Amino acid sequence: MRAALSRLRVVREPNLAMTARALEESAEGPRPLVPMAGGTDLFVYLNAGALPEQDYLDLWHLDELRGVIDTPGGVRIHALETFANLRRDPLVKRRYPALAEASSWVGARQIQNRATIAGNIANGSPAGDSLPVLLALDARIRLVRFSAPRDVGFDTFYTGYRTSVRHPSELIHSILLPWPLPGTRQYFRKVGTRLAQAISKVVIATTITVQKGRVTRARIALGSVAATVVRVPSAEDALLGEKLTPAAASEAARRLRESIHPIDDIRSTAAHRLRVAGRLVELAVADALR
Amino acid sequence: MKIRCRVNGVSREVETPPMVRLLDMLRETLRLTGTKEGCGEGECGACTVLLNGQPVNSCLVPACHAEGASIVTVEGLSKRGKLSPLQEAFLHGGAQCGICTPGMLMAAQALLQENGAPKEAVIREALAGNLCRCTGYVKIVEAVREAAKVTRAAAAAKKPARKKKAAGKEKAGGKQKPAMKKAARKKPATSRGKRARRA
Ligand SMILES: Cc1cc2nc3c(=O)[nH]c(=O)nc-3n(C[C@H](O)[C@H](O)[C@H](O)COP(=O)(O)OP(=O)(O)OC[C@H]3O[C@@H](n4cnc5c(N)ncnc54)[C@H](O)[C@@H]3O)c2cc1C
Ligand code: FES
Ligand code: FES
């Protein structure tokens, strides 16, 4: 397998525009380039010999794809931001504590120093820890190709298990997180086999907005319970207009257990996932009460 | 591809295919075999090195990402044949079979560079990506604490000498305050007991 690594080709262009052009041109040919960020997913597959021989397009040196910036519409997080940066970024910590929290639970230190948020999105594992947070925060994904950028809502990004609306000629450029509404409480919790470096059995992110004592907006997003990260509108509706009470929480949990259909796999069972997911909703509501 | 980088403080030019792992570039091309391979998939931390000061799994880093970077491996910890305080501390039960030790040392080194007085929970979080099948971790955590203590003591032993000099130059007083503030700031801001690792 190592002999194979020594044969792989990497294309490295000096800037984003030329990188995007190289990707777009290759996408039409027989050997589309594969973008490479921190490599924490790619190298697991490569080391296991699980990928066909492909050519890679390096992004790591492109500082144009780094930075967390304050904009009128919210905070824009660029593709190559690592989870190590996101867990300690002051703006992220203040405005999107659920994202800072999720970032601190990805892998362990060594992984966080290399793993990027765009890599997490593009890899598209339904267990990706940042994904439910992005869904609960109404994120928008900016995709670029040489010809033009486009923005897509994260709620319409995935089309199935590890498939998305991203065309092979497009790069993930950045993620826009709208400013949270006043009175919004964010929650994140990951349940894995052990505390660190574990792929999630169930992962939840919620945002619950309370105005004048009643819930005016709720987002409940779950990972590892379906082929993609999902929101659970029926459970969200159970909270709307209600006061945050244990009764409202258990009604949301009941509806959630009715609407999701997790599977048995090597990490957990469907029954366990259902139980845990319901309980996590109750915990999220209890947290919003505080 | 020709890669220019600094390895353990020495400038190197390495001829290597770009997608070869940093781990193989270090072990096979540069013959720095202190860095170990355990799992080859990012789980065990045996291959941990510092890349621009940050711990990474060298089994997941392509050699081309070392271009222009500074790399420190376990070989870079000792100075002039003398073990570092961290290495000394590991000699007392922190290492048994030794396969995890180079990675443990590098992850712990990264922590101590950021935090001179880490609490147990902080140490356990910093080492959560490093597996050890021998020690049960307790001795490793103790070794990191001990190294931090020794390093602090050494720094404190140096300080009075410097202060004396300063006091000699300008009138005593004033100057000491900022130094105290700095020491206070170094205390870890958070402790995440919940994250303490169970192996
Ligand atoms: C030991 C270990 C533990 C892990 N733990 C966790 C965990 O707890 N939680 C979790 O969510 N994940 C975890 N991961 C998975 C992985 O670290 C993350 O998914 C990470 O965010 C991937 O980012 P990367 O930059 O390393 O991606 P890469 O490996 O570089 O790329 C991953 C995929 O994304 C594509 N890609 C990357 N950047 C772009 C871009 N800008 N535009 C378009 N496509 C792009 C690549 O082509 C590739 O298909 C773990 C991995 C390992 C090895
Ligand atoms: S060999 Fe790299 S993490 Fe195990
Ligand atoms: S000393 Fe043997 S694995 Fe840690």
PDB file of C-alpha atoms in Angstrom, chain A:
ATOM      1  CA  MET A   1       0.000   0.000   0.000  1.00  0.00           C
ATOM      2  CA  ARG A   2       2.894   2.350   0.662  1.00  0.00           C
ATOM      3  CA  ALA A   3       4.284   1.723  -2.803  1.00  0.00           C
ATOM      4  CA  ALA A   4       0.960   2.995  -4.102  1.00  0.00           C
ATOM      5  CA  LEU A   5       1.227   6.224  -2.095  1.00  0.00           C
ATOM      6  CA  SER A   6       4.574   6.950  -3.706  1.00  0.00           C
ATOM      7  CA  ARG A   7       2.950   6.870  -7.154  1.00  0.00           C
ATOM      8  CA  LEU A   8       0.151   9.334  -6.389  1.00  0.00           C
ATOM      9  CA  ARG A   9       0.197  12.715  -8.038  1.00  0.00           C
ATOM     10  CA  VAL A  10      -0.666  15.995  -6.306  1.00  0.00           C
ATOM     11  CA  VAL A  11      -1.578  19.178  -8.107  1.00  0.00           C
ATOM     12  CA  ARG A  12      -0.767  22.325  -6.177  1.00  0.00           C
ATOM     13  CA  GLU A  13      -1.692  25.698  -7.704  1.00  0.00           C
ATOM     14  CA  PRO A  14      -0.522  29.006  -6.256  1.00  0.00           C
ATOM     15  CA  ASN A  15      -3.969  30.486  -5.546  1.00  0.00           C
ATOM     16  CA  LEU A  16      -7.657  29.720  -5.206  1.00  0.00           C
ATOM     17  CA  ALA A  17      -8.655  30.875  -8.692  1.00  0.00           C
ATOM     18  CA  MET A  18      -6.116  28.592 -10.354  1.00  0.00           C
ATOM     19  CA  THR A  19      -7.007  25.745  -8.006  1.00  0.00           C
ATOM     20  CA  ALA A  20     -10.683  26.118  -8.892  1.00  0.00           C
ATOM     21  CA  ARG A  21      -9.818  26.185 -12.580  1.00  0.00           C
ATOM     22  CA  ALA A  22      -7.701  23.033 -12.310  1.00  0.00           C
ATOM     23  CA  LEU A  23     -10.594  21.277 -10.585  1.00  0.00           C
ATOM     24  CA  GLU A  24     -13.161  22.416 -13.107  1.00  0.00           C
ATOM     25  CA  GLU A  25     -11.027  21.408 -16.079  1.00  0.00           C
ATOM     26  CA  SER A  26     -10.240  17.999 -14.627  1.00  0.00           C
ATOM     27  CA  ALA A  27     -13.891  17.339 -13.772  1.00  0.00           C
ATOM     28  CA  GLU A  28     -14.715  17.077 -17.446  1.00  0.00           C
ATOM     29  CA  GLY A  29     -11.872  14.672 -18.184  1.00  0.00           C
ATOM     30  CA  PRO A  30     -11.224  11.007 -17.353  1.00  0.00           C
ATOM     31  CA  ARG A  31      -9.306  11.759 -14.114  1.00  0.00           C
ATOM     32  CA  PRO A  32     -11.154  14.270 -11.956  1.00  0.00           C
ATOM     33  CA  LEU A  33      -8.905  15.731  -9.269  1.00  0.00           C
ATOM     34  CA  VAL A  34      -9.810  14.953  -5.660  1.00  0.00           C
ATOM     35  CA  PRO A  35      -9.529  17.930  -3.269  1.00  0.00           C
ATOM     36  CA  MET A  36      -7.315  17.355  -0.239  1.00  0.00           C
ATOM     37  CA  ALA A  37      -7.512  19.447   2.933  1.00  0.00           C
ATOM     38  CA  GLY A  38      -6.145  18.060   6.239  1.00  0.00           C
ATOM     39  CA  GLY A  39      -6.176  14.487   4.935  1.00  0.00           C
ATOM     40  CA  THR A  40      -7.582  12.946   8.131  1.00  0.00           C
ATOM     41  CA  ASP A  41     -10.296  11.129   6.206  1.00  0.00           C
ATOM     42  CA  LEU A  42      -8.407  10.639   2.954  1.00  0.00           C
ATOM     43  CA  PHE A  43      -5.341   9.069   4.554  1.00  0.00           C
ATOM     44  CA  VAL A  44      -7.386   6.563   6.520  1.00  0.00           C
ATOM     45  CA  TYR A  45      -8.772   5.292   3.203  1.00  0.00           C
ATOM     46  CA  LEU A  46      -5.427   5.602   1.429  1.00  0.00           C
ATOM     47  CA  ASN A  47      -3.527   3.718   4.138  1.00  0.00           C
ATOM     48  CA  ALA A  48      -6.125   0.971   4.035  1.00  0.00           C
ATOM     49  CA  GLY A  49      -5.704   0.739   0.253  1.00  0.00           C
ATOM     50  CA  ALA A  50      -9.405   1.512  -0.102  1.00  0.00           C
ATOM     51  CA  LEU A  51      -9.190   4.161  -2.837  1.00  0.00           C
ATOM     52  CA  PRO A  52      -8.567   3.727  -6.551  1.00  0.00           C
ATOM     53  CA  GLU A  53      -5.502   5.490  -7.923  1.00  0.00           C
ATOM     54  CA  GLN A  54      -6.545   9.143  -8.242  1.00  0.00           C
ATOM     55  CA  ASP A  55      -4.848  12.502  -8.562  1.00  0.00           C
ATOM     56  CA  TYR A  56      -5.184  14.938  -5.687  1.00  0.00           C
ATOM     57  CA  LEU A  57      -5.658  18.686  -5.617  1.00  0.00           C
ATOM     58  CA  ASP A  58      -3.971  20.236  -2.607  1.00  0.00           C
ATOM     59  CA  LEU A  59      -5.848  22.975  -0.760  1.00  0.00           C
ATOM     60  CA  TRP A  60      -3.826  23.113   2.458  1.00  0.00           C
ATOM     61  CA  HIS A  61      -1.550  26.019   1.434  1.00  0.00           C
ATOM     62  CA  LEU A  62      -4.432  28.267   0.278  1.00  0.00           C
ATOM     63  CA  ASP A  63      -4.716  30.960   2.934  1.00  0.00           C
ATOM     64  CA  GLU A  64      -7.638  32.415   0.974  1.00  0.00           C
ATOM     65  CA  LEU A  65      -9.592  29.474   2.397  1.00  0.00           C
ATOM     66  CA  ARG A  66      -8.746  30.318   6.028  1.00  0.00           C
ATOM     67  CA  GLY A  67     -10.340  32.707   8.474  1.00  0.00           C
ATOM     68  CA  VAL A  68     -13.446  33.298  10.552  1.00  0.00           C
ATOM     69  CA  ILE A  69     -14.908  36.647   9.605  1.00  0.00           C
ATOM     70  CA  ASP A  70     -17.612  38.860  10.926  1.00  0.00           C
ATOM     71  CA  THR A  71     -20.087  39.941   8.192  1.00  0.00           C
ATOM     72  CA  PRO A  72     -23.395  41.822   8.326  1.00  0.00           C
ATOM     73  CA  GLY A  73     -25.290  38.590   7.691  1.00  0.00           C
ATOM     74  CA  GLY A  74     -23.437  36.462  10.202  1.00  0.00           C
ATOM     75  CA  VAL A  75     -20.093  34.787  10.585  1.00  0.00           C
ATOM     76  CA  ARG A  76     -18.318  33.303   7.598  1.00  0.00           C
ATOM     77  CA  ILE A  77     -16.096  30.345   8.361  1.00  0.00           C
ATOM     78  CA  HIS A  78     -13.694  29.427   5.597  1.00  0.00           C
ATOM     79  CA  ALA A  79     -13.205  25.872   4.409  1.00  0.00           C
ATOM     80  CA  LEU A  80      -9.794  25.130   5.900  1.00  0.00           C
ATOM     81  CA  GLU A  81     -10.583  26.230   9.440  1.00  0.00           C
ATOM     82  CA  THR A  82      -9.581  23.347  11.668  1.00  0.00           C
ATOM     83  CA  PHE A  83     -11.525  22.133  14.668  1.00  0.00           C
ATOM     84  CA  ALA A  84      -8.548  23.185  16.829  1.00  0.00           C
ATOM     85  CA  ASN A  85      -9.116  26.768  15.666  1.00  0.00           C
ATOM     86  CA  LEU A  86     -12.891  26.641  15.891  1.00  0.00           C
ATOM     87  CA  ARG A  87     -12.929  25.365  19.468  1.00  0.00           C
ATOM     88  CA  ARG A  88     -10.942  28.395  20.647  1.00  0.00           C
ATOM     89  CA  ASP A  89     -12.014  31.118  18.206  1.00  0.00           C
ATOM     90  CA  PRO A  90     -13.483  33.962  20.315  1.00  0.00           C
ATOM     91  CA  LEU A  91     -16.231  34.819  17.814  1.00  0.00           C
ATOM     92  CA  VAL A  92     -17.291  31.185  17.443  1.00  0.00           C
ATOM     93  CA  LYS A  93     -17.211  30.661  21.202  1.00  0.00           C
ATOM     94  CA  ARG A  94     -19.361  33.714  21.833  1.00  0.00           C
ATOM     95  CA  ARG A  95     -21.905  33.407  19.013  1.00  0.00           C
ATOM     96  CA  TYR A  96     -21.979  29.694  18.218  1.00  0.00           C
ATOM     97  CA  PRO A  97     -21.009  27.905  21.425  1.00  0.00           C
ATOM     98  CA  ALA A  98     -22.506  24.666  20.068  1.00  0.00           C
ATOM     99  CA  LEU A  99     -19.969  24.700  17.222  1.00  0.00           C
ATOM    100  CA  ALA A 100     -17.064  25.389  19.584  1.00  0.00           C
ATOM    101  CA  GLU A 101     -18.298  22.546  21.780  1.00  0.00           C
ATOM    102  CA  ALA A 102     -18.698  20.130  18.843  1.00  0.00           C
ATOM    103  CA  SER A 103     -15.209  21.041  17.588  1.00  0.00           C
ATOM    104  CA  SER A 104     -13.705  20.136  20.949  1.00  0.00           C
ATOM    105  CA  TRP A 105     -15.218  16.646  20.701  1.00  0.00           C
ATOM    106  CA  VAL A 106     -13.882  15.751  17.245  1.00  0.00           C
ATOM    107  CA  GLY A 107     -11.260  12.996  17.520  1.00  0.00           C
ATOM    108  CA  ALA A 108      -8.438  14.088  19.816  1.00  0.00           C
ATOM    109  CA  ARG A 109      -5.882  16.911  19.707  1.00  0.00           C
ATOM    110  CA  GLN A 110      -3.867  15.474  16.832  1.00  0.00           C
ATOM    111  CA  ILE A 111      -6.975  15.111  14.661  1.00  0.00           C
ATOM    112  CA  GLN A 112      -8.338  18.539  15.593  1.00  0.00           C
ATOM    113  CA  ASN A 113      -5.113  20.180  14.436  1.00  0.00           C
ATOM    114  CA  ARG A 114      -5.609  18.839  10.913  1.00  0.00           C
ATOM    115  CA  ALA A 115      -9.318  18.116  10.458  1.00  0.00           C
ATOM    116  CA  THR A 116     -11.134  20.901   8.620  1.00  0.00           C
ATOM    117  CA  ILE A 117     -14.784  21.853   8.700  1.00  0.00           C
ATOM    118  CA  ALA A 118     -15.127  21.592   4.897  1.00  0.00           C
ATOM    119  CA  GLY A 119     -13.530  18.138   5.033  1.00  0.00           C
ATOM    120  CA  ASN A 120     -16.137  17.108   7.587  1.00  0.00           C
ATOM    121  CA  ILE A 121     -18.937  18.403   5.324  1.00  0.00           C
ATOM    122  CA  ALA A 122     -17.525  16.978   2.084  1.00  0.00           C
ATOM    123  CA  ASN A 123     -16.737  13.605   3.614  1.00  0.00           C
ATOM    124  CA  GLY A 124     -20.437  13.581   4.475  1.00  0.00           C
ATOM    125  CA  SER A 125     -20.447  10.834   7.083  1.00  0.00           C
ATOM    126  CA  PRO A 126     -23.811  10.959   8.872  1.00  0.00           C
ATOM    127  CA  ALA A 127     -21.774  10.754  12.078  1.00  0.00           C
ATOM    128  CA  GLY A 128     -19.791  13.942  11.321  1.00  0.00           C
ATOM    129  CA  ASP A 129     -19.915  15.919  14.544  1.00  0.00           C
ATOM    130  CA  SER A 130     -20.108  19.417  13.075  1.00  0.00           C
ATOM    131  CA  LEU A 131     -23.001  18.566  10.769  1.00  0.00           C
ATOM    132  CA  PRO A 132     -25.971  18.628  13.173  1.00  0.00           C
ATOM    133  CA  VAL A 133     -24.656  21.931  14.514  1.00  0.00           C
ATOM    134  CA  LEU A 134     -24.551  23.446  11.032  1.00  0.00           C
ATOM    135  CA  LEU A 135     -28.088  22.213  10.423  1.00  0.00           C
ATOM    136  CA  ALA A 136     -29.403  23.605  13.710  1.00  0.00           C
ATOM    137  CA  LEU A 137     -27.732  26.956  12.984  1.00  0.00           C
ATOM    138  CA  ASP A 138     -29.317  27.267   9.506  1.00  0.00           C
ATOM    139  CA  ALA A 139     -25.887  27.308   7.843  1.00  0.00           C
ATOM    140  CA  ARG A 140     -25.416  28.139   4.182  1.00  0.00           C
ATOM    141  CA  ILE A 141     -22.609  26.533   2.224  1.00  0.00           C
ATOM    142  CA  ARG A 142     -20.725  28.515  -0.402  1.00  0.00           C
ATOM    143  CA  LEU A 143     -19.522  26.351  -3.256  1.00  0.00           C
ATOM    144  CA  VAL A 144     -17.100  27.737  -5.814  1.00  0.00           C
ATOM    145  CA  ARG A 145     -15.996  26.725  -9.210  1.00  0.00           C
ATOM    146  CA  PHE A 146     -13.822  28.787 -11.453  1.00  0.00           C
ATOM    147  CA  SER A 147     -16.797  30.212 -13.315  1.00  0.00           C
ATOM    148  CA  ALA A 148     -19.030  31.191 -10.395  1.00  0.00           C
ATOM    149  CA  PRO A 149     -19.849  30.736  -6.750  1.00  0.00           C
ATOM    150  CA  ARG A 150     -23.246  29.621  -5.453  1.00  0.00           C
ATOM    151  CA  ASP A 151     -24.765  29.369  -2.009  1.00  0.00           C
ATOM    152  CA  VAL A 152     -26.868  26.447  -0.875  1.00  0.00           C
ATOM    153  CA  GLY A 153     -28.766  25.969   2.365  1.00  0.00           C
ATOM    154  CA  PHE A 154     -27.208  23.198   4.429  1.00  0.00           C
ATOM    155  CA  ASP A 155     -30.678  21.669   4.844  1.00  0.00           C
ATOM    156  CA  THR A 156     -30.667  20.866   1.122  1.00  0.00           C
ATOM    157  CA  PHE A 157     -26.964  20.000   0.807  1.00  0.00           C
ATOM    158  CA  TYR A 158     -27.072  16.213   1.177  1.00  0.00           C
ATOM    159  CA  THR A 159     -29.031  14.116  -1.271  1.00  0.00           C
ATOM    160  CA  GLY A 160     -28.384  10.704   0.315  1.00  0.00           C
ATOM    161  CA  TYR A 161     -25.760   8.624   2.094  1.00  0.00           C
ATOM    162  CA  ARG A 162     -22.526  10.529   1.445  1.00  0.00           C
ATOM    163  CA  THR A 163     -23.917  12.219  -1.651  1.00  0.00           C
ATOM    164  CA  SER A 164     -24.559  15.924  -1.992  1.00  0.00           C
ATOM    165  CA  VAL A 165     -25.479  18.682  -4.406  1.00  0.00           C
ATOM    166  CA  ARG A 166     -21.778  19.542  -4.698  1.00  0.00           C
ATOM    167  CA  HIS A 167     -20.618  18.886  -8.234  1.00  0.00           C
ATOM    168  CA  PRO A 168     -17.116  17.343  -8.586  1.00  0.00           C
ATOM    169  CA  SER A 169     -16.028  20.595 -10.223  1.00  0.00           C
ATOM    170  CA  GLU A 170     -16.923  22.575  -7.097  1.00  0.00           C
ATOM    171  CA  LEU A 171     -15.014  23.296  -3.922  1.00  0.00           C
ATOM    172  CA  ILE A 172     -16.516  24.122  -0.583  1.00  0.00           C
ATOM    173  CA  HIS A 173     -15.346  27.682  -0.076  1.00  0.00           C
ATOM    174  CA  SER A 174     -16.945  28.696   3.225  1.00  0.00           C
ATOM    175  CA  ILE A 175     -19.885  28.350   5.554  1.00  0.00           C
ATOM    176  CA  LEU A 176     -22.106  31.252   6.546  1.00  0.00           C
ATOM    177  CA  LEU A 177     -23.695  31.021   9.971  1.00  0.00           C
ATOM    178  CA  PRO A 178     -26.488  33.596  10.374  1.00  0.00           C
ATOM    179  CA  TRP A 179     -26.476  35.569  13.622  1.00  0.00           C
ATOM    180  CA  PRO A 180     -28.395  33.673  16.263  1.00  0.00           C
ATOM    181  CA  LEU A 181     -31.750  35.266  17.210  1.00  0.00           C
ATOM    182  CA  PRO A 182     -31.901  36.924  20.629  1.00  0.00           C
ATOM    183  CA  GLY A 183     -33.052  34.505  23.313  1.00  0.00           C
ATOM    184  CA  THR A 184     -31.609  31.454  21.540  1.00  0.00           C
ATOM    185  CA  ARG A 185     -29.988  28.680  23.502  1.00  0.00           C
ATOM    186  CA  GLN A 186     -27.676  26.275  21.658  1.00  0.00           C
ATOM    187  CA  TYR A 187     -26.977  22.733  22.748  1.00  0.00           C
ATOM    188  CA  PHE A 188     -24.605  20.019  21.547  1.00  0.00           C
ATOM    189  CA  ARG A 189     -24.039  16.534  22.842  1.00  0.00           C
ATOM    190  CA  LYS A 190     -22.225  13.561  21.377  1.00  0.00           C
ATOM    191  CA  VAL A 191     -22.674  10.022  22.613  1.00  0.00           C
ATOM    192  CA  GLY A 192     -19.944   7.585  21.624  1.00  0.00           C
ATOM    193  CA  THR A 193     -18.333   4.412  22.919  1.00  0.00           C
ATOM    194  CA  ARG A 194     -15.807   6.328  24.925  1.00  0.00           C
ATOM    195  CA  LEU A 195     -15.323   9.991  25.636  1.00  0.00           C
ATOM    196  CA  ALA A 196     -12.531  10.849  23.212  1.00  0.00           C
ATOM    197  CA  GLN A 197     -11.762   9.746  19.669  1.00  0.00           C
ATOM    198  CA  ALA A 198     -15.028   7.861  19.224  1.00  0.00           C
ATOM    199  CA  ILE A 199     -17.355   7.987  16.252  1.00  0.00           C
ATOM    200  CA  SER A 200     -20.773   9.084  17.446  1.00  0.00           C
ATOM    201  CA  LYS A 201     -23.562   6.586  18.106  1.00  0.00           C
ATOM    202  CA  VAL A 202     -25.917   9.537  18.324  1.00  0.00           C
ATOM    203  CA  VAL A 203     -25.067  13.205  18.085  1.00  0.00           C
ATOM    204  CA  ILE A 204     -27.509  16.069  18.635  1.00  0.00           C
ATOM    205  CA  ALA A 205     -27.475  19.819  18.173  1.00  0.00           C
ATOM    206  CA  THR A 206     -30.394  22.072  18.989  1.00  0.00           C
ATOM    207  CA  THR A 207     -31.193  25.756  18.942  1.00  0.00           C
ATOM    208  CA  ILE A 208     -34.231  26.816  20.941  1.00  0.00           C
ATOM    209  CA  THR A 209     -35.439  30.414  20.863  1.00  0.00           C
ATOM    210  CA  VAL A 210     -37.639  31.601  23.699  1.00  0.00           C
ATOM    211  CA  GLN A 211     -39.408  34.935  23.645  1.00  0.00           C
ATOM    212  CA  LYS A 212     -41.723  36.080  26.431  1.00  0.00           C
ATOM    213  CA  GLY A 213     -41.512  32.657  27.995  1.00  0.00           C
ATOM    214  CA  ARG A 214     -42.636  30.708  24.910  1.00  0.00           C
ATOM    215  CA  VAL A 215     -40.703  28.866  22.246  1.00  0.00           C
ATOM    216  CA  THR A 216     -40.809  30.814  18.985  1.00  0.00           C
ATOM    217  CA  ARG A 217     -38.328  28.738  17.021  1.00  0.00           C
ATOM    218  CA  ALA A 218     -36.708  25.348  17.446  1.00  0.00           C
ATOM    219  CA  ARG A 219     -34.203  23.337  15.464  1.00  0.00           C
ATOM    220  CA  ILE A 220     -33.474  19.770  16.460  1.00  0.00           C
ATOM    221  CA  ALA A 221     -30.760  18.101  14.370  1.00  0.00           C
ATOM    222  CA  LEU A 222     -29.405  14.592  14.788  1.00  0.00           C
ATOM    223  CA  GLY A 223     -26.475  12.679  13.370  1.00  0.00           C
ATOM    224  CA  SER A 224     -25.888   8.915  13.160  1.00  0.00           C
ATOM    225  CA  VAL A 225     -29.595   8.073  13.074  1.00  0.00           C
ATOM    226  CA  ALA A 226     -30.138   8.134   9.306  1.00  0.00           C
ATOM    227  CA  ALA A 227     -28.249   8.107   5.998  1.00  0.00           C
ATOM    228  CA  THR A 228     -27.664  11.832   6.372  1.00  0.00           C
ATOM    229  CA  VAL A 229     -27.745  14.281   9.224  1.00  0.00           C
ATOM    230  CA  VAL A 230     -31.453  15.133   9.771  1.00  0.00           C
ATOM    231  CA  ARG A 231     -33.746  17.679  11.340  1.00  0.00           C
ATOM    232  CA  VAL A 232     -36.837  16.408  13.109  1.00  0.00           C
ATOM    233  CA  PRO A 233     -39.639  18.895  12.304  1.00  0.00           C
ATOM    234  CA  SER A 234     -42.340  16.978  14.198  1.00  0.00           C
ATOM    235  CA  ALA A 235     -40.334  17.241  17.417  1.00  0.00           C
ATOM    236  CA  GLU A 236     -39.554  20.902  16.735  1.00  0.00           C
ATOM    237  CA  ASP A 237     -43.291  21.591  16.273  1.00  0.00           C
ATOM    238  CA  ALA A 238     -44.015  19.982  19.622  1.00  0.00           C
ATOM    239  CA  LEU A 239     -42.067  22.786  21.281  1.00  0.00           C
ATOM    240  CA  LEU A 240     -43.391  25.735  19.259  1.00  0.00           C
ATOM    241  CA  GLY A 241     -45.591  28.099  21.243  1.00  0.00           C
ATOM    242  CA  GLU A 242     -45.018  26.066  24.407  1.00  0.00           C
ATOM    243  CA  LYS A 243     -43.358  26.960  27.650  1.00  0.00           C
ATOM    244  CA  LEU A 244     -40.236  24.927  28.271  1.00  0.00           C
ATOM    245  CA  THR A 245     -41.606  22.312  30.620  1.00  0.00           C
ATOM    246  CA  PRO A 246     -40.715  18.674  31.200  1.00  0.00           C
ATOM    247  CA  ALA A 247     -44.064  17.792  29.604  1.00  0.00           C
ATOM    248  CA  ALA A 248     -43.191  19.675  26.404  1.00  0.00           C
ATOM    249  CA  ALA A 249     -39.794  18.002  26.394  1.00  0.00           C
ATOM    250  CA  SER A 250     -41.198  14.510  26.700  1.00  0.00           C
ATOM    251  CA  GLU A 251     -43.748  15.200  23.984  1.00  0.00           C
ATOM    252  CA  ALA A 252     -40.908  16.322  21.680  1.00  0.00           C
ATOM    253  CA  ALA A 253     -38.954  13.196  22.602  1.00  0.00           C
ATOM    254  CA  ARG A 254     -41.970  10.973  21.929  1.00  0.00           C
ATOM    255  CA  ARG A 255     -42.524  12.479  18.484  1.00  0.00           C
ATOM    256  CA  LEU A 256     -38.833  12.224  17.739  1.00  0.00           C
ATOM    257  CA  ARG A 257     -38.797   8.506  18.540  1.00  0.00           C
ATOM    258  CA  GLU A 258     -41.746   8.077  16.184  1.00  0.00           C
ATOM    259  CA  SER A 259     -40.158   9.918  13.295  1.00  0.00           C
ATOM    260  CA  ILE A 260     -36.608   8.611  13.139  1.00  0.00           C
ATOM    261  CA  HIS A 261     -35.622   5.142  12.008  1.00  0.00           C
ATOM    262  CA  PRO A 262     -32.018   4.463  12.974  1.00  0.00           C
ATOM    263  CA  ILE A 263     -30.331   1.196  12.050  1.00  0.00           C
ATOM    264  CA  ASP A 264     -28.282  -1.478  13.805  1.00  0.00           C
ATOM    265  CA  ASP A 265     -24.613  -1.272  12.865  1.00  0.00           C
ATOM    266  CA  ILE A 266     -21.202  -2.006  14.354  1.00  0.00           C
ATOM    267  CA  ARG A 267     -21.374   1.008  16.624  1.00  0.00           C
ATOM    268  CA  SER A 268     -24.809   0.621  18.142  1.00  0.00           C
ATOM    269  CA  THR A 269     -28.309  -0.791  17.831  1.00  0.00           C
ATOM    270  CA  ALA A 270     -31.438   0.910  16.533  1.00  0.00           C
ATOM    271  CA  ALA A 271     -33.173   0.458  19.895  1.00  0.00           C
ATOM    272  CA  HIS A 272     -30.327   2.025  21.835  1.00  0.00           C
ATOM    273  CA  ARG A 273     -30.095   4.928  19.414  1.00  0.00           C
ATOM    274  CA  LEU A 274     -33.830   5.636  19.705  1.00  0.00           C
ATOM    275  CA  ARG A 275     -33.674   5.661  23.470  1.00  0.00           C
ATOM    276  CA  VAL A 276     -30.604   7.876  23.586  1.00  0.00           C
ATOM    277  CA  ALA A 277     -31.922  10.292  20.946  1.00  0.00           C
ATOM    278  CA  GLY A 278     -35.150  10.824  22.887  1.00  0.00           C
ATOM    279  CA  ARG A 279     -33.272  11.393  26.093  1.00  0.00           C
ATOM    280  CA  LEU A 280     -30.951  13.881  24.400  1.00  0.00           C
ATOM    281  CA  VAL A 281     -33.926  16.013  23.334  1.00  0.00           C
ATOM    282  CA  GLU A 282     -35.101  16.108  26.935  1.00  0.00           C
ATOM    283  CA  LEU A 283     -31.629  17.149  28.036  1.00  0.00           C
ATOM    284  CA  ALA A 284     -31.510  19.869  25.369  1.00  0.00           C
ATOM    285  CA  VAL A 285     -34.803  21.319  26.632  1.00  0.00           C
ATOM    286  CA  ALA A 286     -33.626  21.121  30.235  1.00  0.00           C
ATOM    287  CA  ASP A 287     -30.477  22.951  29.185  1.00  0.00           C
ATOM    288  CA  ALA A 288     -32.500  25.704  27.481  1.00  0.00           C
ATOM    289  CA  LEU A 289     -34.415  26.204  30.738  1.00  0.00           C
ATOM    290  CA  ARG A 290     -31.251  27.098  32.595  1.00  0.00           C
TER     291      ARG A 290
END
